[in-house]
């Protein structure tokens, strides 16, 4: 079911500063930038092998990421697992007794289908299930 880590998401206050840090320290290459209105976030993906580091900052104060930064500060926000079938993976979590934040898959960035699992009942980690778009529909074909 779990093909790979799709991304590790890190919440930051200053997205540009975080990108510069990853670029200068690791030679990181930005492969995608997107504003995801439904989640109230701006995201930057830098490549890490076949996975990504996703740097996240809030678009507005009512964003869940704004609340996260206010209460917990910067740091690891969630782990995205790459799956073949988001709906099937979500059902497996449902059957395992997990608390679901999304009852059905929805649209994510890069044309993906995603669903989130609540950290309570998942050993303290917010989990995202990520089903990639067909390669022909990806904004960066050949990457990831
Ligand atoms: Co994510």
Coordinates of C-alpha atoms and ligand atoms in Angstrom, one line a residue:
X1 CA 0.0 0.0 0.0
X2 CA 2.8 2.5 0.9
X3 CA 4.8 3.1 -2.2
X4 CA 7.1 5.8 -0.9
X5 CA 7.3 8.9 1.2
X6 CA 5.7 11.5 -1.1
X7 CA 6.6 14.4 1.1
X8 CA 7.6 15.6 4.5
X9 CA 5.8 18.9 5.3
X10 CA 7.4 21.5 7.4
X11 CA 5.5 24.6 8.6
X12 CA 7.5 27.8 8.5
X13 CA 6.9 31.5 9.2
X14 CA 9.0 32.8 6.3
X15 CA 8.7 30.7 3.2
X16 CA 11.4 32.6 1.2
X17 CA 13.9 32.3 4.1
X18 CA 13.2 28.6 4.4
X19 CA 13.7 28.1 0.7
X20 CA 17.0 30.0 0.7
X21 CA 18.2 27.9 3.7
X22 CA 17.5 24.6 1.9
X23 CA 19.0 26.0 -1.3
X24 CA 22.2 27.2 0.4
X25 CA 22.6 24.3 2.8
X26 CA 21.6 21.4 0.6
X27 CA 21.6 22.7 -2.9
X28 CA 17.9 22.1 -3.0
X29 CA 16.0 22.6 -6.2
X30 CA 12.5 24.1 -6.1
X31 CA 10.3 22.0 -8.4
X32 CA 6.9 23.3 -7.6
X33 CA 5.1 26.3 -5.9
X34 CA 1.4 26.5 -5.4
X35 CA -1.2 28.3 -3.3
X36 CA -3.8 25.8 -2.1
X37 CA -6.8 27.9 -1.2
X38 CA -8.7 25.0 0.3
X39 CA -6.1 24.4 2.9
X40 CA -5.1 28.1 3.3
X41 CA -1.4 27.4 2.5
X42 CA 1.4 28.4 0.1
X43 CA 3.6 25.4 -0.5
X44 CA 7.1 25.0 -2.1
X45 CA 8.3 21.6 -3.0
X46 CA 12.0 20.9 -3.1
X47 CA 13.2 17.6 -4.5
X48 CA 14.7 14.9 -2.2
X49 CA 15.4 11.9 -4.4
X50 CA 12.0 10.5 -5.5
X51 CA 10.3 12.4 -2.6
X52 CA 9.8 16.1 -1.7
X53 CA 10.3 18.4 1.2
X54 CA 7.2 20.5 1.3
X55 CA 7.7 23.9 3.0
X56 CA 4.4 25.3 4.1
X57 CA 3.3 28.8 5.2
X58 CA -0.2 30.1 5.9
X59 CA -2.1 32.3 3.4
X60 CA -4.1 33.9 6.1
X61 CA -4.7 33.9 9.9
X62 CA -7.6 31.4 9.8
X63 CA -5.4 28.8 8.1
X64 CA -4.9 25.6 10.1
X65 CA -1.1 26.1 9.5
X66 CA -1.4 29.6 11.1
X67 CA -2.9 28.0 14.1
X68 CA -0.2 25.3 14.1
X69 CA 2.5 27.9 14.0
X70 CA 0.9 30.0 16.8
X71 CA 0.5 27.0 19.1
X72 CA 3.5 24.7 18.3
X73 CA 5.9 26.9 16.4
X74 CA 7.8 26.0 13.2
X75 CA 8.5 22.4 12.5
X76 CA 7.3 19.0 11.2
X77 CA 3.6 19.4 10.2
X78 CA 2.7 16.1 8.4
X79 CA 4.0 13.1 6.5
X80 CA 2.6 12.4 3.1
X81 CA 2.6 8.7 2.0
X82 CA 2.4 8.0 -1.7
X83 CA -0.3 5.4 -2.5
X84 CA -1.7 3.9 -5.6
X85 CA -5.4 4.3 -4.6
X86 CA -6.2 7.0 -2.1
X87 CA -9.8 5.8 -1.5
X88 CA -8.6 2.2 -0.8
X89 CA -5.9 3.4 1.6
X90 CA -8.4 5.7 3.4
X91 CA -10.7 2.7 3.8
X92 CA -7.9 0.7 5.3
X93 CA -7.2 3.4 7.9
X94 CA -11.0 3.6 8.6
X95 CA -11.1 -0.2 9.2
X96 CA -8.0 0.1 11.4
X97 CA -10.0 2.5 13.6
X98 CA -8.2 5.7 12.7
X99 CA -9.9 9.1 13.1
X100 CA -10.3 10.5 9.6
X101 CA -10.1 14.2 8.8
X102 CA -11.4 13.5 5.3
X103 CA -14.1 11.0 4.8
X104 CA -13.4 10.8 1.1
X105 CA -10.4 11.7 -1.1
X106 CA -10.3 15.3 -2.3
X107 CA -8.1 17.4 -4.6
X108 CA -4.6 18.3 -3.4
X109 CA -1.8 20.2 -5.0
X110 CA -0.2 19.0 -8.3
X111 CA -3.4 17.4 -9.4
X112 CA -3.2 14.8 -6.6
X113 CA -6.0 13.0 -4.8
X114 CA -5.4 13.3 -1.0
X115 CA -6.9 12.6 2.4
X116 CA -5.7 13.3 5.9
X117 CA -5.7 11.1 9.0
X118 CA -5.9 12.8 12.4
X119 CA -2.8 12.6 14.6
X120 CA -4.8 11.4 17.5
X121 CA -5.0 7.7 17.0
X122 CA -2.1 7.8 14.6
X123 CA 0.7 8.0 17.2
X124 CA 0.9 11.7 17.1
X125 CA 1.5 12.2 13.4
X126 CA -0.8 14.0 11.0
X127 CA -0.8 11.6 8.0
X128 CA -1.6 12.5 4.4
X129 CA -2.4 9.9 1.7
X130 CA -1.3 11.1 -1.7
X131 CA -2.4 9.5 -5.0
X132 CA -0.5 11.1 -7.8
X133 CA -2.2 12.5 -10.9
X134 CA -1.7 10.5 -14.1
X135 CA 1.7 11.5 -15.5
X136 CA 0.1 13.3 -18.4
X137 CA -1.7 15.6 -16.0
X138 CA 1.2 16.4 -13.7
X139 CA 2.4 20.0 -13.7
X140 CA 6.0 18.8 -13.7
X141 CA 6.0 15.6 -15.8
X142 CA 8.9 13.4 -15.1
X143 CA 9.4 14.8 -11.6
X144 CA 8.4 12.7 -8.6
Ligands
LIG1 CO1 1.0 17.6 2.3

